[in-house]
Amino acid sequence: MTGAALGHPVYRDMPTTIFEQMSALARETGAINLGQGFPDTPGPADILNVAADALLSRSNQYPPMAGLPELRAAVASHYAAHQGLALTPQDVIVTSGATEAIAATLLALVQPGDEVLVLAPLYDAYLPLIERAGGVAKVVRLTPPEWRITQAALAAASPRTRFLLMNNPVNPTGIVLRDGELALLARFCVDRDLIAICDEVWEHLTFDGLRHRPLMAQPGMGERTVKIGSAGKIFSLTGWKVGWMCAAPADCHAALARAHQFLTFTTPPNLQWAVAKGLAKPVEWFGAIRADYQASRDRLVTGLRAAGFVLLPSQATWFVCVDLPASGIAMDDREFCERIVRDAGVAAIPISAFYPDEPVTHLVRLCFSKADAVLDEAVARLADFRRRVVAGSGEGR
Ligand code: GLN
């Protein structure tokens, strides 16, 4: 050993992800975990059965590096049916989860010094992956409660900006980008000759009749977009880590494939067969999933509102944000999360974790992809906690 600190500077002082920290605290304290986003259901039985059968009766050896032909074709047909996209199976590369797809895309495309525009609040993996790939993140900070993307906000781009890395629908805000914002982003990418890396893992989890519209479908974007998706989110199977990246231009696709081949190389074949089957389900099946999660959202929101909490609107994802000051709670988001996991037995995620600097600190993210009884118990615990702290701070009303 040299005595010098080990580890790349990007990782050296980095804490464990907030999701893992909060889940660990929940496990340790027995708290209800409304922090990390995952459902508490076993997942769709027919898809699980395909995976189980394939494990026992089909190949468990390396599948093709870019993914099983069945799954690549299923992803392309799925996006044709659901989003009107004209992707071919050859445009699709199967990855071990969307995070691998994001990493592979950045490693494949970013050259030293390239700037990557990102919109905060942003998913925690984005910045370290950009930096480790040699890029420089340019953070456009969006503010609540609207979180709007404006022309003025995009002025942060410079002549060195080569990429836009974005999430839509957005974790943690529950926003679905409006048509005007998509058009603005598309024009911006075309005018500046940027490639858009679109993390669309929440694409099926939209509510109130809203539907996801991919940036790739905007004028001029088909040739400059990498679209990333996740079976874990679509089928409520987050532990599977099956995702994909889609890119039409041949040179872009080849670079992505090279990066993927030296990250995970392949993804378990039985899971790929099962996901291929799942993606071919009738369109109504996906509508039923949306309706189920919307009901869970409404249950949590209604319960918390009745208990005096104020929440921001959530139109997508598995998350809704509590506004602490509006709820009469005089704590910042981190303090609130630390208090409720220990004193109320509920784990949550502070929104400040999604900002590299100048964080928004008055919002807390709760995950509603849970059974009704779990949500009801969490509401009861949070209601009790609020009564105690609001009365205790002399702000009772
Ligand atoms: N996407 C999940 C969330 O936002 C977390 C995934 C993870 O823990 N890496 O909660």
mmCIF file of C-alpha atoms and ligand atoms in Angstrom:
data_model
loop_
_atom_site.group_PDB
_atom_site.id
_atom_site.type_symbol
_atom_site.label_atom_id
_atom_site.label_comp_id
_atom_site.label_asym_id
_atom_site.label_seq_id
_atom_site.Cartn_x
_atom_site.Cartn_y
_atom_site.Cartn_z
ATOM 1 C CA MET A 1 0.000 0.000 0.000
ATOM 2 C CA THR A 2 1.240 3.470 -0.806
ATOM 3 C CA GLY A 3 -0.424 5.314 2.065
ATOM 4 C CA ALA A 4 -2.244 7.512 -0.458
ATOM 5 C CA ALA A 5 -6.026 7.445 -0.278
ATOM 6 C CA LEU A 6 -7.376 4.613 -2.368
ATOM 7 C CA GLY A 7 -10.160 5.075 -4.835
ATOM 8 C CA HIS A 8 -10.933 7.409 -7.668
ATOM 9 C CA PRO A 9 -11.737 10.963 -6.473
ATOM 10 C CA VAL A 10 -15.271 10.612 -7.824
ATOM 11 C CA TYR A 11 -15.945 7.806 -5.345
ATOM 12 C CA ARG A 12 -13.549 8.535 -2.478
ATOM 13 C CA ASP A 13 -15.750 10.793 -0.353
ATOM 14 C CA MET A 14 -19.015 9.605 -1.706
ATOM 15 C CA PRO A 15 -21.566 8.322 0.815
ATOM 16 C CA THR A 16 -23.614 5.163 0.247
ATOM 17 C CA THR A 17 -26.701 6.062 -1.803
ATOM 18 C CA ILE A 18 -29.526 7.643 0.138
ATOM 19 C CA PHE A 19 -31.777 4.769 -0.976
ATOM 20 C CA GLU A 20 -29.511 2.138 0.514
ATOM 21 C CA GLN A 21 -28.935 4.219 3.662
ATOM 22 C CA MET A 22 -32.638 4.643 4.269
ATOM 23 C CA SER A 23 -33.444 1.003 3.479
ATOM 24 C CA ALA A 24 -30.698 -0.099 5.888
ATOM 25 C CA LEU A 25 -32.150 2.167 8.594
ATOM 26 C CA ALA A 26 -35.618 0.774 7.899
ATOM 27 C CA ARG A 27 -34.318 -2.799 8.207
ATOM 28 C CA GLU A 28 -32.460 -1.940 11.420
ATOM 29 C CA THR A 29 -35.391 -0.149 13.065
ATOM 30 C CA GLY A 30 -38.234 -2.195 11.574
ATOM 31 C CA ALA A 31 -39.690 0.968 10.044
ATOM 32 C CA ILE A 32 -42.177 0.882 7.176
ATOM 33 C CA ASN A 33 -40.027 1.612 4.146
ATOM 34 C CA LEU A 34 -41.535 4.372 2.025
ATOM 35 C CA GLY A 35 -38.001 5.435 1.059
ATOM 36 C CA GLN A 36 -36.384 3.412 -1.719
ATOM 37 C CA GLY A 37 -38.794 2.892 -4.594
ATOM 38 C CA PHE A 38 -39.964 -0.694 -4.823
ATOM 39 C CA PRO A 39 -43.359 -2.392 -4.664
ATOM 40 C CA ASP A 40 -44.148 -4.892 -1.918
ATOM 41 C CA THR A 41 -46.013 -7.301 -4.224
ATOM 42 C CA PRO A 42 -44.475 -10.531 -5.538
ATOM 43 C CA GLY A 43 -44.916 -9.342 -9.150
ATOM 44 C CA PRO A 44 -47.041 -10.722 -12.012
ATOM 45 C CA ALA A 45 -47.341 -14.521 -11.523
ATOM 46 C CA ASP A 46 -47.355 -15.380 -15.238
ATOM 47 C CA ILE A 47 -44.097 -13.495 -15.836
ATOM 48 C CA LEU A 48 -42.505 -15.085 -12.768
ATOM 49 C CA ASN A 49 -43.559 -18.502 -14.074
ATOM 50 C CA VAL A 50 -41.955 -17.920 -17.454
ATOM 51 C CA ALA A 51 -38.711 -16.987 -15.680
ATOM 52 C CA ALA A 52 -38.901 -19.998 -13.353
ATOM 53 C CA ASP A 53 -39.672 -22.422 -16.191
ATOM 54 C CA ALA A 54 -36.934 -20.974 -18.371
ATOM 55 C CA LEU A 55 -34.429 -21.314 -15.549
ATOM 56 C CA LEU A 56 -35.182 -25.032 -15.323
ATOM 57 C CA SER A 57 -35.859 -25.942 -18.913
ATOM 58 C CA ARG A 58 -34.035 -23.522 -21.191
ATOM 59 C CA SER A 59 -30.447 -22.321 -21.531
ATOM 60 C CA ASN A 60 -28.581 -20.813 -18.623
ATOM 61 C CA GLN A 61 -25.492 -20.081 -20.720
ATOM 62 C CA TYR A 62 -24.457 -16.736 -22.153
ATOM 63 C CA PRO A 63 -27.233 -15.323 -24.307
ATOM 64 C CA PRO A 64 -26.216 -13.092 -27.244
ATOM 65 C CA MET A 65 -24.333 -10.031 -25.992
ATOM 66 C CA ALA A 66 -26.933 -7.517 -27.206
ATOM 67 C CA GLY A 67 -29.773 -9.556 -25.697
ATOM 68 C CA LEU A 68 -32.002 -12.453 -26.729
ATOM 69 C CA PRO A 69 -33.580 -11.828 -30.152
ATOM 70 C CA GLU A 70 -37.000 -12.404 -28.546
ATOM 71 C CA LEU A 71 -36.496 -9.566 -26.070
ATOM 72 C CA ARG A 72 -34.944 -7.125 -28.550
ATOM 73 C CA ALA A 73 -37.929 -7.710 -30.841
ATOM 74 C CA ALA A 74 -40.366 -7.405 -27.922
ATOM 75 C CA VAL A 75 -38.917 -4.033 -26.871
ATOM 76 C CA ALA A 76 -39.175 -2.667 -30.429
ATOM 77 C CA SER A 77 -42.783 -3.923 -30.857
ATOM 78 C CA HIS A 78 -43.735 -2.658 -27.417
ATOM 79 C CA TYR A 79 -42.575 0.873 -28.220
ATOM 80 C CA ALA A 80 -44.318 0.744 -31.599
ATOM 81 C CA ALA A 81 -47.593 -0.256 -29.925
ATOM 82 C CA HIS A 82 -47.383 2.050 -26.909
ATOM 83 C CA GLN A 83 -45.444 5.078 -28.103
ATOM 84 C CA GLY A 84 -45.618 4.975 -31.905
ATOM 85 C CA LEU A 85 -41.841 4.614 -32.258
ATOM 86 C CA ALA A 86 -40.335 2.915 -35.313
ATOM 87 C CA LEU A 87 -37.420 1.123 -33.645
ATOM 88 C CA THR A 88 -36.061 -2.146 -35.028
ATOM 89 C CA PRO A 89 -34.852 -5.058 -32.853
ATOM 90 C CA GLN A 90 -31.318 -4.158 -34.008
ATOM 91 C CA ASP A 91 -31.666 -0.748 -32.335
ATOM 92 C CA VAL A 92 -32.129 -2.389 -28.903
ATOM 93 C CA ILE A 93 -29.408 -3.575 -26.496
ATOM 94 C CA VAL A 94 -30.499 -5.432 -23.372
ATOM 95 C CA THR A 95 -28.688 -4.393 -20.181
ATOM 96 C CA SER A 96 -28.625 -5.432 -16.544
ATOM 97 C CA GLY A 97 -30.962 -2.668 -15.452
ATOM 98 C CA ALA A 98 -31.384 0.932 -16.568
ATOM 99 C CA THR A 99 -28.449 2.083 -14.439
ATOM 100 C CA GLU A 100 -26.147 -0.106 -16.497
ATOM 101 C CA ALA A 101 -27.672 1.368 -19.636
ATOM 102 C CA ILE A 102 -27.011 4.905 -18.381
ATOM 103 C CA ALA A 103 -23.437 3.977 -17.430
ATOM 104 C CA ALA A 104 -22.798 2.224 -20.750
ATOM 105 C CA THR A 105 -24.190 5.165 -22.712
ATOM 106 C CA LEU A 106 -22.033 7.690 -20.881
ATOM 107 C CA LEU A 107 -18.911 5.515 -21.086
ATOM 108 C CA ALA A 108 -19.535 4.925 -24.770
ATOM 109 C CA LEU A 109 -20.276 8.462 -25.888
ATOM 110 C CA VAL A 110 -18.714 11.015 -23.521
ATOM 111 C CA GLN A 111 -15.206 12.177 -24.358
ATOM 112 C CA PRO A 112 -12.950 13.981 -21.866
ATOM 113 C CA GLY A 113 -14.193 17.492 -21.204
ATOM 114 C CA ASP A 114 -17.571 17.025 -22.899
ATOM 115 C CA GLU A 115 -20.329 18.770 -21.013
ATOM 116 C CA VAL A 116 -23.501 16.918 -20.127
ATOM 117 C CA LEU A 117 -26.556 18.972 -19.276
ATOM 118 C CA VAL A 118 -28.665 17.544 -16.455
ATOM 119 C CA LEU A 119 -31.781 18.814 -14.713
ATOM 120 C CA ALA A 120 -31.884 18.835 -10.905
ATOM 121 C CA PRO A 121 -33.497 17.296 -8.945
ATOM 122 C CA LEU A 122 -31.631 14.413 -10.543
ATOM 123 C CA TYR A 123 -31.146 10.741 -9.877
ATOM 124 C CA ASP A 124 -28.073 10.191 -7.742
ATOM 125 C CA ALA A 125 -26.189 7.988 -10.213
ATOM 126 C CA TYR A 126 -26.032 10.617 -12.957
ATOM 127 C CA LEU A 127 -23.259 12.892 -11.689
ATOM 128 C CA PRO A 128 -20.685 10.274 -10.655
ATOM 129 C CA LEU A 129 -21.256 8.360 -13.879
ATOM 130 C CA ILE A 130 -20.793 11.514 -15.978
ATOM 131 C CA GLU A 131 -17.642 12.464 -14.092
ATOM 132 C CA ARG A 132 -16.179 8.946 -14.138
ATOM 133 C CA ALA A 133 -16.738 8.918 -17.900
ATOM 134 C CA GLY A 134 -14.600 12.093 -18.104
ATOM 135 C CA GLY A 135 -17.509 14.459 -18.660
ATOM 136 C CA VAL A 136 -18.441 17.662 -16.900
ATOM 137 C CA ALA A 137 -21.988 17.935 -15.585
ATOM 138 C CA LYS A 138 -23.804 21.226 -16.156
ATOM 139 C CA VAL A 139 -26.668 21.258 -13.706
ATOM 140 C CA VAL A 140 -29.845 23.165 -14.507
ATOM 141 C CA ARG A 141 -31.676 23.611 -11.259
ATOM 142 C CA LEU A 142 -35.464 23.315 -11.366
ATOM 143 C CA THR A 143 -37.606 24.635 -8.550
ATOM 144 C CA PRO A 144 -40.844 23.525 -6.938
ATOM 145 C CA PRO A 145 -43.727 23.399 -7.082
ATOM 146 C CA GLU A 146 -43.840 23.513 -10.911
ATOM 147 C CA TRP A 147 -40.336 22.261 -11.727
ATOM 148 C CA ARG A 148 -40.680 23.887 -15.176
ATOM 149 C CA ILE A 149 -38.014 23.652 -17.854
ATOM 150 C CA THR A 150 -37.642 27.010 -19.578
ATOM 151 C CA GLN A 151 -35.541 28.397 -22.389
ATOM 152 C CA ALA A 152 -33.771 30.595 -19.828
ATOM 153 C CA ALA A 153 -32.817 27.549 -17.736
ATOM 154 C CA LEU A 154 -31.126 25.952 -20.740
ATOM 155 C CA ALA A 155 -28.781 28.928 -21.088
ATOM 156 C CA ALA A 156 -26.423 26.968 -18.813
ATOM 157 C CA ALA A 157 -25.359 25.082 -21.937
ATOM 158 C CA SER A 158 -22.053 26.086 -23.499
ATOM 159 C CA PRO A 159 -20.354 25.287 -26.808
ATOM 160 C CA ARG A 160 -18.780 22.284 -25.061
ATOM 161 C CA THR A 161 -22.199 20.810 -24.221
ATOM 162 C CA ARG A 162 -22.629 17.591 -26.190
ATOM 163 C CA PHE A 163 -25.336 15.716 -24.291
ATOM 164 C CA LEU A 164 -28.578 16.152 -22.428
ATOM 165 C CA LEU A 165 -29.167 13.448 -19.801
ATOM 166 C CA MET A 166 -32.718 13.541 -18.568
ATOM 167 C CA ASN A 167 -35.395 11.596 -16.762
ATOM 168 C CA ASN A 168 -39.048 11.664 -17.862
ATOM 169 C CA PRO A 169 -41.375 11.011 -16.067
ATOM 170 C CA VAL A 170 -39.297 12.476 -13.290
ATOM 171 C CA ASN A 171 -38.113 10.834 -10.089
ATOM 172 C CA PRO A 172 -38.505 12.322 -7.436
ATOM 173 C CA THR A 173 -41.006 15.008 -8.485
ATOM 174 C CA GLY A 174 -43.663 12.834 -10.137
ATOM 175 C CA ILE A 175 -43.736 15.283 -13.065
ATOM 176 C CA VAL A 176 -44.581 14.250 -16.625
ATOM 177 C CA LEU A 177 -42.888 16.714 -18.984
ATOM 178 C CA ARG A 178 -45.437 18.899 -20.774
ATOM 179 C CA ASP A 179 -45.648 19.031 -24.574
ATOM 180 C CA GLY A 180 -44.103 22.515 -24.650
ATOM 181 C CA GLU A 181 -41.116 21.361 -22.610
ATOM 182 C CA LEU A 182 -40.521 18.355 -24.878
ATOM 183 C CA ALA A 183 -40.684 20.600 -27.944
ATOM 184 C CA LEU A 184 -38.294 23.048 -26.278
ATOM 185 C CA LEU A 185 -35.818 20.302 -25.384
ATOM 186 C CA ALA A 186 -36.002 18.802 -28.869
ATOM 187 C CA ARG A 187 -35.352 22.159 -30.558
ATOM 188 C CA PHE A 188 -32.531 22.783 -28.125
ATOM 189 C CA CYS A 189 -30.892 19.395 -28.902
ATOM 190 C CA VAL A 190 -31.271 19.882 -32.658
ATOM 191 C CA ASP A 191 -30.004 23.494 -32.611
ATOM 192 C CA ARG A 192 -27.002 22.629 -30.451
ATOM 193 C CA ASP A 193 -26.356 19.277 -32.105
ATOM 194 C CA LEU A 194 -26.723 17.400 -28.787
ATOM 195 C CA ILE A 195 -27.452 13.751 -28.145
ATOM 196 C CA ALA A 196 -30.272 13.197 -25.664
ATOM 197 C CA ILE A 197 -29.882 10.340 -23.200
ATOM 198 C CA CYS A 198 -33.424 9.708 -21.995
ATOM 199 C CA ASP A 199 -33.920 7.713 -18.818
ATOM 200 C CA GLU A 200 -37.590 6.785 -19.255
ATOM 201 C CA VAL A 201 -37.876 4.023 -16.678
ATOM 202 C CA TRP A 202 -41.150 5.480 -15.350
ATOM 203 C CA GLU A 203 -42.764 5.600 -18.825
ATOM 204 C CA HIS A 204 -45.694 3.326 -17.940
ATOM 205 C CA LEU A 205 -46.333 4.740 -14.481
ATOM 206 C CA THR A 206 -48.354 7.828 -15.359
ATOM 207 C CA PHE A 207 -51.663 8.818 -13.799
ATOM 208 C CA ASP A 208 -54.800 10.914 -14.253
ATOM 209 C CA GLY A 209 -55.059 9.971 -17.922
ATOM 210 C CA LEU A 210 -51.637 11.454 -18.724
ATOM 211 C CA ARG A 211 -49.468 9.429 -21.079
ATOM 212 C CA HIS A 212 -45.726 9.425 -21.479
ATOM 213 C CA ARG A 213 -44.383 10.919 -24.687
ATOM 214 C CA PRO A 214 -40.789 10.042 -25.534
ATOM 215 C CA LEU A 215 -38.390 12.809 -26.553
ATOM 216 C CA MET A 216 -37.238 10.422 -29.294
ATOM 217 C CA ALA A 217 -40.564 10.989 -31.101
ATOM 218 C CA GLN A 218 -40.026 14.750 -31.373
ATOM 219 C CA PRO A 219 -38.956 16.201 -34.750
ATOM 220 C CA GLY A 220 -35.272 15.600 -35.426
ATOM 221 C CA MET A 221 -34.761 13.455 -32.308
ATOM 222 C CA GLY A 222 -34.946 9.929 -33.769
ATOM 223 C CA GLU A 223 -31.351 10.211 -34.916
ATOM 224 C CA ARG A 224 -29.973 11.780 -31.741
ATOM 225 C CA THR A 225 -31.611 9.984 -28.824
ATOM 226 C CA VAL A 226 -30.655 7.044 -26.644
ATOM 227 C CA LYS A 227 -33.859 5.836 -24.986
ATOM 228 C CA ILE A 228 -33.460 3.804 -21.803
ATOM 229 C CA GLY A 229 -36.120 1.605 -20.189
ATOM 230 C CA SER A 230 -36.510 -0.812 -17.301
ATOM 231 C CA ALA A 231 -38.490 -4.015 -16.858
ATOM 232 C CA GLY A 232 -38.073 -3.662 -13.103
ATOM 233 C CA LYS A 233 -40.279 -0.582 -13.083
ATOM 234 C CA ILE A 234 -42.739 -1.763 -15.762
ATOM 235 C CA PHE A 235 -43.399 -5.148 -14.121
ATOM 236 C CA SER A 236 -42.861 -4.227 -10.453
ATOM 237 C CA LEU A 237 -39.789 -6.501 -10.300
ATOM 238 C CA THR A 238 -37.029 -4.108 -9.246
ATOM 239 C CA GLY A 239 -34.620 -6.860 -8.192
ATOM 240 C CA TRP A 240 -34.457 -8.307 -11.679
ATOM 241 C CA LYS A 241 -32.301 -5.539 -13.086
ATOM 242 C CA VAL A 242 -33.326 -6.046 -16.687
ATOM 243 C CA GLY A 243 -33.224 -2.898 -18.799
ATOM 244 C CA TRP A 244 -32.389 -1.772 -22.307
ATOM 245 C CA MET A 245 -31.067 1.090 -24.381
ATOM 246 C CA CYS A 246 -32.345 1.921 -27.828
ATOM 247 C CA ALA A 247 -30.473 3.985 -30.387
ATOM 248 C CA ALA A 248 -31.094 4.083 -34.098
ATOM 249 C CA PRO A 249 -27.870 5.573 -35.558
ATOM 250 C CA ALA A 250 -25.468 2.729 -36.347
ATOM 251 C CA ASP A 251 -22.315 4.429 -35.021
ATOM 252 C CA CYS A 252 -24.027 5.332 -31.744
ATOM 253 C CA HIS A 253 -25.425 1.830 -31.409
ATOM 254 C CA ALA A 254 -22.005 0.257 -32.019
ATOM 255 C CA ALA A 255 -20.385 2.405 -29.330
ATOM 256 C CA LEU A 256 -23.115 1.472 -26.821
ATOM 257 C CA ALA A 257 -22.645 -2.211 -27.593
ATOM 258 C CA ARG A 258 -18.868 -1.956 -27.033
ATOM 259 C CA ALA A 259 -19.378 -0.320 -23.640
ATOM 260 C CA HIS A 260 -22.005 -2.867 -22.592
ATOM 261 C CA GLN A 261 -19.834 -5.822 -23.607
ATOM 262 C CA PHE A 262 -17.240 -4.908 -20.994
ATOM 263 C CA LEU A 263 -19.627 -3.940 -18.225
ATOM 264 C CA THR A 264 -21.973 -6.872 -17.762
ATOM 265 C CA PHE A 265 -21.671 -8.444 -21.238
ATOM 266 C CA THR A 266 -25.039 -10.215 -20.892
ATOM 267 C CA THR A 267 -28.127 -10.405 -18.686
ATOM 268 C CA PRO A 268 -29.653 -13.638 -17.264
ATOM 269 C CA PRO A 269 -31.483 -15.357 -20.147
ATOM 270 C CA ASN A 270 -34.434 -16.659 -18.143
ATOM 271 C CA LEU A 271 -35.310 -13.118 -17.053
ATOM 272 C CA GLN A 272 -35.020 -11.944 -20.640
ATOM 273 C CA TRP A 273 -37.517 -14.547 -21.860
ATOM 274 C CA ALA A 274 -39.921 -13.566 -19.116
ATOM 275 C CA VAL A 275 -39.652 -9.845 -19.851
ATOM 276 C CA ALA A 276 -40.162 -10.501 -23.584
ATOM 277 C CA LYS A 277 -43.396 -12.279 -22.696
ATOM 278 C CA GLY A 278 -44.452 -9.457 -20.389
ATOM 279 C CA LEU A 279 -43.865 -6.695 -22.919
ATOM 280 C CA ALA A 280 -46.204 -8.447 -25.336
ATOM 281 C CA LYS A 281 -49.132 -8.287 -22.895
ATOM 282 C CA PRO A 282 -52.242 -6.506 -24.192
ATOM 283 C CA VAL A 283 -52.264 -2.728 -23.891
ATOM 284 C CA GLU A 284 -55.047 -2.906 -21.260
ATOM 285 C CA TRP A 285 -52.768 -4.767 -18.875
ATOM 286 C CA PHE A 286 -50.532 -1.722 -18.583
ATOM 287 C CA GLY A 287 -53.571 0.473 -18.032
ATOM 288 C CA ALA A 288 -54.634 -1.753 -15.139
ATOM 289 C CA ILE A 289 -51.194 -1.388 -13.528
ATOM 290 C CA ARG A 290 -51.456 2.390 -13.829
ATOM 291 C CA ALA A 291 -54.919 2.309 -12.248
ATOM 292 C CA ASP A 292 -53.633 0.211 -9.326
ATOM 293 C CA TYR A 293 -50.749 2.536 -8.562
ATOM 294 C CA GLN A 294 -52.959 5.585 -9.001
ATOM 295 C CA ALA A 295 -55.291 4.143 -6.360
ATOM 296 C CA SER A 296 -52.297 3.659 -4.044
ATOM 297 C CA ARG A 297 -51.190 7.226 -4.651
ATOM 298 C CA ASP A 298 -54.688 8.487 -3.876
ATOM 299 C CA ARG A 299 -54.886 6.404 -0.714
ATOM 300 C CA LEU A 300 -51.632 7.791 0.663
ATOM 301 C CA VAL A 301 -52.376 11.363 -0.409
ATOM 302 C CA THR A 302 -55.931 11.337 0.968
ATOM 303 C CA GLY A 303 -54.801 9.876 4.268
ATOM 304 C CA LEU A 304 -51.948 12.318 4.703
ATOM 305 C CA ARG A 305 -54.064 15.337 3.694
ATOM 306 C CA ALA A 306 -56.670 14.371 6.279
ATOM 307 C CA ALA A 307 -53.858 14.348 8.841
ATOM 308 C CA GLY A 308 -52.803 17.906 7.960
ATOM 309 C CA PHE A 309 -49.981 17.206 5.526
ATOM 310 C CA VAL A 310 -49.623 19.223 2.338
ATOM 311 C CA LEU A 311 -48.385 17.317 -0.704
ATOM 312 C CA LEU A 312 -47.218 18.396 -4.143
ATOM 313 C CA PRO A 313 -49.126 16.923 -7.067
ATOM 314 C CA SER A 314 -47.724 13.628 -8.378
ATOM 315 C CA GLN A 315 -48.681 12.569 -11.903
ATOM 316 C CA ALA A 316 -46.252 9.694 -12.335
ATOM 317 C CA THR A 317 -43.660 7.350 -10.739
ATOM 318 C CA TRP A 318 -44.212 5.670 -7.372
ATOM 319 C CA PHE A 319 -43.534 8.870 -5.443
ATOM 320 C CA VAL A 320 -45.241 11.864 -3.925
ATOM 321 C CA CYS A 321 -43.594 14.767 -2.078
ATOM 322 C CA VAL A 322 -44.641 16.204 1.262
ATOM 323 C CA ASP A 323 -44.124 19.957 1.701
ATOM 324 C CA LEU A 324 -42.849 20.271 5.273
ATOM 325 C CA PRO A 325 -43.362 23.998 6.044
ATOM 326 C CA ALA A 326 -46.774 23.957 4.360
ATOM 327 C CA SER A 327 -47.591 20.988 6.623
ATOM 328 C CA GLY A 328 -46.634 23.046 9.666
ATOM 329 C CA ILE A 329 -43.432 21.103 10.295
ATOM 330 C CA ALA A 330 -40.404 23.197 11.205
ATOM 331 C CA MET A 331 -37.666 20.768 10.130
ATOM 332 C CA ASP A 332 -35.593 20.446 7.014
ATOM 333 C CA ASP A 333 -35.950 17.336 4.881
ATOM 334 C CA ARG A 334 -32.960 15.440 6.302
ATOM 335 C CA GLU A 335 -33.944 16.114 9.893
ATOM 336 C CA PHE A 336 -37.525 15.076 9.180
ATOM 337 C CA CYS A 337 -36.374 11.809 7.542
ATOM 338 C CA GLU A 338 -34.015 11.009 10.401
ATOM 339 C CA ARG A 339 -36.736 11.758 12.948
ATOM 340 C CA ILE A 340 -39.543 9.795 11.317
ATOM 341 C CA VAL A 341 -37.513 6.657 10.742
ATOM 342 C CA ARG A 342 -36.678 6.473 14.447
ATOM 343 C CA ASP A 343 -39.650 8.190 16.133
ATOM 344 C CA ALA A 344 -42.498 7.266 13.783
ATOM 345 C CA GLY A 345 -41.250 4.058 12.184
ATOM 346 C CA VAL A 346 -41.481 5.317 8.589
ATOM 347 C CA ALA A 347 -38.559 5.687 6.188
ATOM 348 C CA ALA A 348 -38.604 8.387 3.485
ATOM 349 C CA ILE A 349 -36.139 10.152 1.175
ATOM 350 C CA PRO A 350 -35.062 13.811 1.529
ATOM 351 C CA ILE A 351 -35.290 15.688 -1.774
ATOM 352 C CA SER A 352 -32.005 17.476 -1.083
ATOM 353 C CA ALA A 353 -30.308 14.151 -1.943
ATOM 354 C CA PHE A 354 -31.261 14.814 -5.576
ATOM 355 C CA TYR A 355 -29.326 18.104 -5.787
ATOM 356 C CA PRO A 356 -25.521 18.335 -6.019
ATOM 357 C CA ASP A 357 -25.640 21.848 -4.523
ATOM 358 C CA GLU A 358 -28.135 24.569 -3.593
ATOM 359 C CA PRO A 359 -30.577 21.847 -2.628
ATOM 360 C CA VAL A 360 -34.293 22.210 -2.136
ATOM 361 C CA THR A 361 -34.618 21.222 1.536
ATOM 362 C CA HIS A 362 -38.311 21.455 2.383
ATOM 363 C CA LEU A 363 -39.623 18.411 0.531
ATOM 364 C CA VAL A 364 -39.624 14.725 1.409
ATOM 365 C CA ARG A 365 -40.345 11.885 -1.031
ATOM 366 C CA LEU A 366 -42.655 9.035 -0.033
ATOM 367 C CA CYS A 367 -43.089 5.837 -2.065
ATOM 368 C CA PHE A 368 -46.695 4.652 -2.458
ATOM 369 C CA SER A 369 -46.179 1.344 -4.326
ATOM 370 C CA LYS A 370 -47.264 -0.605 -1.221
ATOM 371 C CA ALA A 371 -50.223 -2.623 0.020
ATOM 372 C CA ASP A 372 -53.201 -0.626 1.322
ATOM 373 C CA ALA A 373 -52.665 -1.808 4.894
ATOM 374 C CA VAL A 374 -49.031 -0.693 4.799
ATOM 375 C CA LEU A 375 -49.988 2.736 3.470
ATOM 376 C CA ASP A 376 -52.725 3.079 6.106
ATOM 377 C CA GLU A 377 -50.331 2.192 8.899
ATOM 378 C CA ALA A 378 -47.732 4.640 7.557
ATOM 379 C CA VAL A 379 -50.385 7.383 7.429
ATOM 380 C CA ALA A 380 -51.388 6.646 11.022
ATOM 381 C CA ARG A 381 -47.770 6.806 12.181
ATOM 382 C CA LEU A 382 -47.016 10.022 10.273
ATOM 383 C CA ALA A 383 -50.253 11.608 11.498
ATOM 384 C CA ASP A 384 -49.288 10.816 15.070
ATOM 385 C CA PHE A 385 -45.776 12.177 14.520
ATOM 386 C CA ARG A 386 -47.140 15.391 13.016
ATOM 387 C CA ARG A 387 -49.514 15.892 15.941
ATOM 388 C CA ARG A 388 -46.582 15.510 18.338
ATOM 389 C CA VAL A 389 -44.169 17.845 16.556
ATOM 390 C CA VAL A 390 -46.666 20.503 15.571
ATOM 391 C CA ALA A 391 -48.071 20.628 19.110
ATOM 392 C CA GLY A 392 -44.531 20.415 20.544
ATOM 393 C CA SER A 393 -43.255 23.369 18.506
ATOM 394 C CA GLY A 394 -46.072 25.590 19.732
ATOM 395 C CA GLU A 395 -47.466 25.787 16.196
ATOM 396 C CA GLY A 396 -50.507 23.643 16.929
ATOM 397 C CA ARG A 397 -53.664 24.476 15.066
HETATM 398 N N1 GLN B 1 -34.889 4.127 -8.310
HETATM 399 C C1 GLN B 1 -35.040 3.877 -6.899
HETATM 400 C C2 GLN B 1 -35.569 5.090 -6.191
HETATM 401 O O1 GLN B 1 -35.539 6.158 -6.706
HETATM 402 C C3 GLN B 1 -33.774 3.509 -6.196
HETATM 403 C C4 GLN B 1 -32.901 2.550 -6.880
HETATM 404 C C5 GLN B 1 -31.683 2.315 -6.050
HETATM 405 O O2 GLN B 1 -31.751 2.222 -4.839
HETATM 406 N N2 GLN B 1 -30.575 2.251 -6.693
HETATM 407 O O3 GLN B 1 -35.964 4.965 -5.084
#
